[in-house]
XYZ file of C-alpha atoms in Angstrom:
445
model
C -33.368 6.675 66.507
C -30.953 6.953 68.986
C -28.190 3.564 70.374
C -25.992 2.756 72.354
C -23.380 0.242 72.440
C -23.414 -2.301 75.081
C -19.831 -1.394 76.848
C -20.847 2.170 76.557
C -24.220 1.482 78.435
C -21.947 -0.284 81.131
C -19.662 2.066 81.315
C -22.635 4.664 81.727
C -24.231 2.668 84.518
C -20.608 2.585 86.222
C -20.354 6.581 85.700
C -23.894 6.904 87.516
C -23.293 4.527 90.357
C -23.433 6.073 93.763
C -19.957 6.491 95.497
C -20.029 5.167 99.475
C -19.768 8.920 100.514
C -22.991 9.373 98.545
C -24.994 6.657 100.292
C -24.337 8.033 103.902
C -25.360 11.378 102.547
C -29.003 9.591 101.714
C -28.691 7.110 104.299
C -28.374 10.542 107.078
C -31.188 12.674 107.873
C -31.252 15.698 105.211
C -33.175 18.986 105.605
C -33.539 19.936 102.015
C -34.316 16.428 100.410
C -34.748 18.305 97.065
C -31.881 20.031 97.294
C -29.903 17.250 98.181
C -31.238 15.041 95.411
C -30.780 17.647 92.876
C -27.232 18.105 93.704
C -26.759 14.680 93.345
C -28.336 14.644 89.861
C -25.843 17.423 88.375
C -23.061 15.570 89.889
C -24.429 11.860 87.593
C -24.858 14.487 84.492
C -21.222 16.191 85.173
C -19.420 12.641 85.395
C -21.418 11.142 82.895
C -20.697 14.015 80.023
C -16.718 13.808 81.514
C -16.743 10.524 80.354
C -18.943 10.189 76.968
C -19.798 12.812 74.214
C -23.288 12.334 73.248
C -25.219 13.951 70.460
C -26.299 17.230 72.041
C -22.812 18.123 72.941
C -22.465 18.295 69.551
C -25.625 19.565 67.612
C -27.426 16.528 66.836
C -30.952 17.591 68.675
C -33.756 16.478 66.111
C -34.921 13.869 64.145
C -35.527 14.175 60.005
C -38.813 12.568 60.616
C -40.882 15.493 61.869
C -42.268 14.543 65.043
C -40.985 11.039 65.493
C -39.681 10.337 68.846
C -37.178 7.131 67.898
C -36.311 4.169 69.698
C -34.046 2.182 71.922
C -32.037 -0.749 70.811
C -28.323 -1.879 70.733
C -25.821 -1.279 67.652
C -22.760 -3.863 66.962
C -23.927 -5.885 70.513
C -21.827 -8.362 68.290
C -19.383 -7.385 65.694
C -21.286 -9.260 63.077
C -24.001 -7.115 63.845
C -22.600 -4.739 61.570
C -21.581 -5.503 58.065
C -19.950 -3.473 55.894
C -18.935 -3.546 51.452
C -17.612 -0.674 50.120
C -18.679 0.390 46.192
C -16.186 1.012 43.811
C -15.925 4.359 41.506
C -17.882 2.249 38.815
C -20.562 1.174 41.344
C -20.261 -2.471 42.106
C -20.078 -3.816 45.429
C -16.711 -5.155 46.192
C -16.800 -8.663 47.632
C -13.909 -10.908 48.375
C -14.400 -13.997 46.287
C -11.334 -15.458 45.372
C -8.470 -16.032 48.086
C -5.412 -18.216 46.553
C -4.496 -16.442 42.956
C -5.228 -13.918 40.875
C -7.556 -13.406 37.964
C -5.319 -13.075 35.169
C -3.084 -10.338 36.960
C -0.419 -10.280 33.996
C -1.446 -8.842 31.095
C 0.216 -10.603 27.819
C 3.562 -10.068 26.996
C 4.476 -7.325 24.364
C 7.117 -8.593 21.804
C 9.304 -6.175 22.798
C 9.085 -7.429 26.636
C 9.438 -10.671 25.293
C 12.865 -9.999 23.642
C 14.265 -8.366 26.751
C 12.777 -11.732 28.597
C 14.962 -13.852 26.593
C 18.349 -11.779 27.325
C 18.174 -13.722 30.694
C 19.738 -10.501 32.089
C 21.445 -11.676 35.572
C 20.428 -9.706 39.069
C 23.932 -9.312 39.962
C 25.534 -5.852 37.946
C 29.176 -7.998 37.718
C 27.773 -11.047 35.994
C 25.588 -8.748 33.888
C 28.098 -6.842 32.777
C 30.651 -9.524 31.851
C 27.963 -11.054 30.440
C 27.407 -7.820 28.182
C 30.547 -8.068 26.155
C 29.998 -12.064 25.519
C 26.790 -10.897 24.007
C 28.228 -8.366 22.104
C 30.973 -10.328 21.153
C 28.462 -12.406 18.630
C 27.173 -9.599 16.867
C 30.810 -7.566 16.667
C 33.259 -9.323 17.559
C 35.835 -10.291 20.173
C 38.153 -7.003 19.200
C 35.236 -4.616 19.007
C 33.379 -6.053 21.934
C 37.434 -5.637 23.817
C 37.363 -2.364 22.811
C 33.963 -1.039 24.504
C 34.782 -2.896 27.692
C 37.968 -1.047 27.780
C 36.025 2.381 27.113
C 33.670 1.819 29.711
C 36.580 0.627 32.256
C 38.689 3.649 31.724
C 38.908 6.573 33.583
C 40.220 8.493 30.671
C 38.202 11.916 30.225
C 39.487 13.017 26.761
C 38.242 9.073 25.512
C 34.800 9.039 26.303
C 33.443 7.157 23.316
C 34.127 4.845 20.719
C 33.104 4.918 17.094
C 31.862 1.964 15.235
C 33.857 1.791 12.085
C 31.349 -0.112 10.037
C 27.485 -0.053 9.541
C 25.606 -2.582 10.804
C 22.128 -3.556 9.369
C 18.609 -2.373 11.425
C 18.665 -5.882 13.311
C 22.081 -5.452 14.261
C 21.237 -2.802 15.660
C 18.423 -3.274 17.409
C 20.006 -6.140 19.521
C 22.880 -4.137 20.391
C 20.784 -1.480 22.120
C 18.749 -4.570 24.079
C 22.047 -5.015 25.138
C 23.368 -2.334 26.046
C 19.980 -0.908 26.971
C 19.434 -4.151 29.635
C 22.746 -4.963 30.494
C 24.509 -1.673 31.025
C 21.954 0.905 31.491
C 24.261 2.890 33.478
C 27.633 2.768 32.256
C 26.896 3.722 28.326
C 24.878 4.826 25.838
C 24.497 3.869 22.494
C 23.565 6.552 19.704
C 23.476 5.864 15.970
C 25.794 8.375 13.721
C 25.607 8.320 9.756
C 24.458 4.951 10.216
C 27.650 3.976 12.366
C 27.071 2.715 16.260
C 29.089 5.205 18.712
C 29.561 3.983 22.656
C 29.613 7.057 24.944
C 30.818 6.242 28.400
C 28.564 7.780 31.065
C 30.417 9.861 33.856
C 29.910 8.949 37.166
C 27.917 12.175 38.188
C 25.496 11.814 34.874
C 24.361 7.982 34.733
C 21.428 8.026 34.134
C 18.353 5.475 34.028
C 16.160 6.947 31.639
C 16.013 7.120 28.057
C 17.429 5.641 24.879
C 21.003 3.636 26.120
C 19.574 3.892 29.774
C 16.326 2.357 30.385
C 16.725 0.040 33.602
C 14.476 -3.191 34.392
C 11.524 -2.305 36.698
C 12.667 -3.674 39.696
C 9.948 -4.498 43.173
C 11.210 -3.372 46.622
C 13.154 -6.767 46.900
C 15.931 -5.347 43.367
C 13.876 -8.242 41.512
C 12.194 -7.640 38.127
C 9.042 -6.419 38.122
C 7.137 -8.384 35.418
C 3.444 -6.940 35.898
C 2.214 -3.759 33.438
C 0.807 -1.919 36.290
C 2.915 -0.723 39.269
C 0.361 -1.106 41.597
C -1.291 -5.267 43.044
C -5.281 -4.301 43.813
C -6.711 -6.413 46.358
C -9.759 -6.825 48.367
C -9.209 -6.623 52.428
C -11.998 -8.162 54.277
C -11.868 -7.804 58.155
C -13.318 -8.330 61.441
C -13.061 -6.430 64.151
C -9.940 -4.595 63.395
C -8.754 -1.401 62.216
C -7.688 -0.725 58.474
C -4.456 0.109 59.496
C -4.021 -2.516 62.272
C -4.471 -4.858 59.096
C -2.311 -3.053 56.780
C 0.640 -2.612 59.648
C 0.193 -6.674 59.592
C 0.643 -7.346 55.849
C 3.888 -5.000 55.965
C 5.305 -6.666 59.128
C 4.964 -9.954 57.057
C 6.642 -8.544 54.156
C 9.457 -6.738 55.791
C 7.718 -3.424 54.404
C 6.130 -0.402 55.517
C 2.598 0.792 55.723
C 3.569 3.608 52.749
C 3.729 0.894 50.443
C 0.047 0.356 50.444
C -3.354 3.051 49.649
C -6.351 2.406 50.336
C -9.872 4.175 49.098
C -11.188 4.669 52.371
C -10.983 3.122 56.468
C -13.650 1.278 57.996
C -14.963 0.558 61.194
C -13.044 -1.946 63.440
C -16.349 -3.005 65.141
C -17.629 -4.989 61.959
C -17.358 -7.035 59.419
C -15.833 -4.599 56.612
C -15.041 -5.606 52.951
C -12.709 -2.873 50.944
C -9.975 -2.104 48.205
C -6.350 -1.736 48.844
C -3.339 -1.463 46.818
C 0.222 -2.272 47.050
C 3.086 -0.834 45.449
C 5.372 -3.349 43.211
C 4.631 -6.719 45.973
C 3.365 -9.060 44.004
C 0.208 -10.794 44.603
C 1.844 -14.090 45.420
C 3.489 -12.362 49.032
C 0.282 -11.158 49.548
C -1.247 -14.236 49.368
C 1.705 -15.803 51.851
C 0.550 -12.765 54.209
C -2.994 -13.854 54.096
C -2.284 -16.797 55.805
C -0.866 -14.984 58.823
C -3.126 -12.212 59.526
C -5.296 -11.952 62.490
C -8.871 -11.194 61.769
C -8.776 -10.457 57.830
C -8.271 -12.214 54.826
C -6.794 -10.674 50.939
C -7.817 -11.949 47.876
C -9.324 -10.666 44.266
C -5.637 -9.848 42.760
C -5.084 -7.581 39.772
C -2.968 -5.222 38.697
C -2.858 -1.137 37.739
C -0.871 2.216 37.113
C -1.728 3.897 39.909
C -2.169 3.973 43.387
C -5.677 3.604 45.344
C -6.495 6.994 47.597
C -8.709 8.209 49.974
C -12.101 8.818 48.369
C -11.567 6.347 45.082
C -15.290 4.883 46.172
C -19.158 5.866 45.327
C -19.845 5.110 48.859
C -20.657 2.270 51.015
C -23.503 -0.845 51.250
C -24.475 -1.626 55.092
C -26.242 -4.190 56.470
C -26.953 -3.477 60.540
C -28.829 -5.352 63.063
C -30.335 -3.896 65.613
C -31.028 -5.741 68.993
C -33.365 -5.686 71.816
C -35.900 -3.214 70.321
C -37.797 -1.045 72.002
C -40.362 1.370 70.964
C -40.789 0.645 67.173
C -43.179 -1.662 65.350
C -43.604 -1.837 61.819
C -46.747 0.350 61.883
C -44.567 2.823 63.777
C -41.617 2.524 61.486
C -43.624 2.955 58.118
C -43.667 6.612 58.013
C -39.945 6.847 59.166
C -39.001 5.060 56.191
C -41.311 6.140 53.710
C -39.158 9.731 54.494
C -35.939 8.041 53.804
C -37.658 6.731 50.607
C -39.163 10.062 49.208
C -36.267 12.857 50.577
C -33.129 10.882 51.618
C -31.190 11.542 55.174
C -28.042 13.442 55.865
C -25.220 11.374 54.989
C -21.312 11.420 57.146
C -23.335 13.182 60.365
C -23.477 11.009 63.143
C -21.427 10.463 66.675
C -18.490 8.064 65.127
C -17.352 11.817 63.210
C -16.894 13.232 66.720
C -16.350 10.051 69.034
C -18.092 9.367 72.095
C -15.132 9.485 74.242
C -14.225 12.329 76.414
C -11.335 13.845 74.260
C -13.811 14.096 70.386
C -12.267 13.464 67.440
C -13.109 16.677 66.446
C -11.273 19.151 69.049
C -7.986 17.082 67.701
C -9.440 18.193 64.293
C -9.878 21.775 65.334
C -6.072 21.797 66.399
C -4.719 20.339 63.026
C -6.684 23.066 61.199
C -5.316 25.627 63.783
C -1.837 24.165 62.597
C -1.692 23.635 66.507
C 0.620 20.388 66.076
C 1.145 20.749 69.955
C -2.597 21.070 70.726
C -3.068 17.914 68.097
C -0.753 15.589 70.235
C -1.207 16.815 73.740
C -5.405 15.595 72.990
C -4.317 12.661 71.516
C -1.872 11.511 74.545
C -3.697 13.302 76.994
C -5.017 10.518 80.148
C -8.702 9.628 79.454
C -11.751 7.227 81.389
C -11.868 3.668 80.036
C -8.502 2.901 78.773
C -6.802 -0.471 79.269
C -3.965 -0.563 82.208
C -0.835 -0.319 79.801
C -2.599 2.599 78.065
C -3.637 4.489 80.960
C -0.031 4.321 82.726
C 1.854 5.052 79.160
C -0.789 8.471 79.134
C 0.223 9.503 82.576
C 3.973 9.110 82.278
C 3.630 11.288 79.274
C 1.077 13.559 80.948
C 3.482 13.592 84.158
C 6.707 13.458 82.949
C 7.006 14.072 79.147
C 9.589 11.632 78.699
C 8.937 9.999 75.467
C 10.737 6.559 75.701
C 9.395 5.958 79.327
C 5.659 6.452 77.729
C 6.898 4.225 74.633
C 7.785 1.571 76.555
C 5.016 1.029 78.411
C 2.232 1.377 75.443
C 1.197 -0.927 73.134
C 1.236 -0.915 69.342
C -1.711 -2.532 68.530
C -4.373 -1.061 71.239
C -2.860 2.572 70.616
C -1.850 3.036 67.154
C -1.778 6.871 66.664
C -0.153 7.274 70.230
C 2.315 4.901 69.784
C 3.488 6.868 66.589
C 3.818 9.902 68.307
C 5.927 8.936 71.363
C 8.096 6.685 68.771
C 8.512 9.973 66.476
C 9.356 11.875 69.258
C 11.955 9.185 70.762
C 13.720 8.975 67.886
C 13.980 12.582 67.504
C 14.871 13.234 70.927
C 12.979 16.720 70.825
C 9.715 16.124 72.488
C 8.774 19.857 71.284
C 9.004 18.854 67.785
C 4.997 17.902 67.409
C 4.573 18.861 63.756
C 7.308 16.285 62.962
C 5.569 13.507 65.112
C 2.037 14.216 63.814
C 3.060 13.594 60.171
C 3.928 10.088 61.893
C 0.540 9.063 61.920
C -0.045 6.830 59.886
């Protein structure tokens, strides 16, 4: 089958229309007619290929169907043409369903979490540490509970600890270390000896936030208790007619984060309607929610929560449903045979122009550079002036092309229409080294 999209066909007719020159060359009496029109043709063929990569500049010559001929029609004429759900690792189709909460996204609270709940530990370290001895006061007493404050205030070296001169029974106990444990993770640590409690003052150079005496609260990106078992808010990101990471650079602009915060299992088309997973680290479900609200073109919803994060390639694959308009050359009697192949033997799957682009700098000479290691290569393509781009683009391209002055080029392109090359000229502005490409590349998001 072979398609085209509907501004490619335009822009094809545009490549092949005749320049003035060219019609007083035909208008004027020629000698060789033949000649004359055959010169002409090469000249279409060279503009046309200048401008779009089609499938024989790249391999793709015959058709699984042995000695079907394919047809004509139009693919995404209308982004709704072209719908798109990706299938999770277990094999269900992931659907947005629900948009305002989440399903449950908490899981119970252990006892233990429960306990440390009910400390009402404060955000700020100064009330939480005054707060600390008051606690401690209740279970030891004021001179004790004077005592460890003073440890843990001194700068002393040769007193680093203080020895309980009493035993205290195992619930004692227990609710001194949620104390200490939640209150002043990083200023001591609490040990048990013969049965006795001993306070050992952490140096500054060895506090540390792990382990018995030092566990800290999971915090989220804002310092604020995290209260959800997994690290990681799953959500389902359904678009239209935008980029994954035009949508994800959206939801971190709303939250005042970056696009590292979030994975995803795999990027869709922009031209489409396109229904995936994505994960965020430690934002909670309810900001996302708030960011739904303000997006352009997508909406989040299906909350939960897990341990880790989502990656490229965490998916079985993908269901499409395409239509195909203004048909020409197939019928059902034609197409009956085509399919019955597909039925019995399959077709080759991730082989078609969108994993080489149709434009006249491929996706994959950019990908022969980054396996080169050519990092200069890589971002020369990728800035490098091309047919078809919108006026901003286009002049940002040649002042880079012309001039290689980074913050002149930034200035002038846009972030949304130019993702990739927008990272690069900002990567190499703020470095101030425009020979530095390895370091810019890696700012791709």
């Amino acid at each position: 089958m072979s398609s085209s999209n509907p501004q490619d066909q335009a822009s094809a007719k545009r490549s092949r229309a005749q320049s003035p020159e060219t019609d007083i060359q035909q208008k004027a009496p020629s000698v060789d007619g033949a000649t004359a029109k055959r010169a002409k043709n090469e000249d279409e063929e060279e503009q046309e290929q200048h401008l779009f990569m089609r499938e024989s500049d790249v391999g793709i010559t015959q058709f699984v169907t042995a000695g079907w001929g394919g047809f004509d029609a139009i693919i995404k004429h209308r982004f709704s043409d072209f719908f798109v759900n990706e299938i999770d690792p277990s094999g269900n189709v992931v659907r947005l369903t629900s948009y305002y909460d989440a399903v449950d996204p908490t899981p119970p609270m252990s006892e233990e979490q429960k306990e440390i709940a009910s400390l009402n530990v404060p955000e700020n370290k100064a009330l939480a540490f005054d707060a600390a001895f008051v606690k401690l006061a209740e279970i030891l007493g004021e001179e004790d509970s004077a005592r460890i404050r003073q440890l843990l205030e001194s700068e002393d070296d040769e007193q680093r600890s203080f020895l309980l001169d009493r035993e205290l029974d195992k619930g004692q106990r227990k609710s001194v270390y949620g104390i200490t444990n939640n209150f002043l993770p990083t200023q001591v640590k609490c040990e048990t000896v013969d049965g006795k409690l001993e306070f050992i003052r952490r140096s500054a150079n060895n506090r540390s936030n792990s382990g018995q005496g030092g566990a800290p609260q999971r915090r989220d990106g804002r310092g604020q208790q995290w209260p959800h078992d997994g690290d990681h808010c799953y959500f389902v990101m359904q678009k239209e007619n935008h980029d994954t990471m035009d949508v994800l650079f959206q939801i971190a602009r709303c939250l005042r984060s970056t696009t590292r915060s979030f994975g995803m299992a795999g990027t869709k088309d922009k031209r489409g309607i396109t229904v995936q997973r994505c994960s965020a680290y430690r934002i909670d479900h309810k900001r996302l929610i708030g960011a739904s609200r303000n997006l352009k073109g997508a909406r989040l919803g299906n909350f939960s929560y897990g341990p880790r994060e989502l990656k490229l390639g965490d998916l079985s694959g993908n269901r499409f449903e395409i239509i195909l308009r203004h048909v020409k050359g197939a019928d059902e009697q034609s197409l009956g045979p085509v399919l019955e192949g597909i039925r019995r033997t399959g077709f080759i799957n991730y082989y078609g122009m969108q994993r080489f682009g149709t434009q006249s700098i491929s996706s994959h000479s950019v990908g022969i550079a980054v396996l080169k290691a050519d990092w200069k290569a890589a971002t020369e393509l990728i800035l490098k002036p091309r047919p078809g781009d919108r006026k901003e683009v286009r002049k940002a391209r040649q002042v880079w092309s012309e001039q290689k002055d980074a913050r002149a080029a930034l200035a002038l392109m846009p972030q949304k229409a130019a993702l990739a090359e927008y990272s690069l000229l900002q990567a190499f502005s703020r470095k101030g080294n425009e020979n530095n490409a390895a370091s810019a590349f890696a700012a791709v998001p």
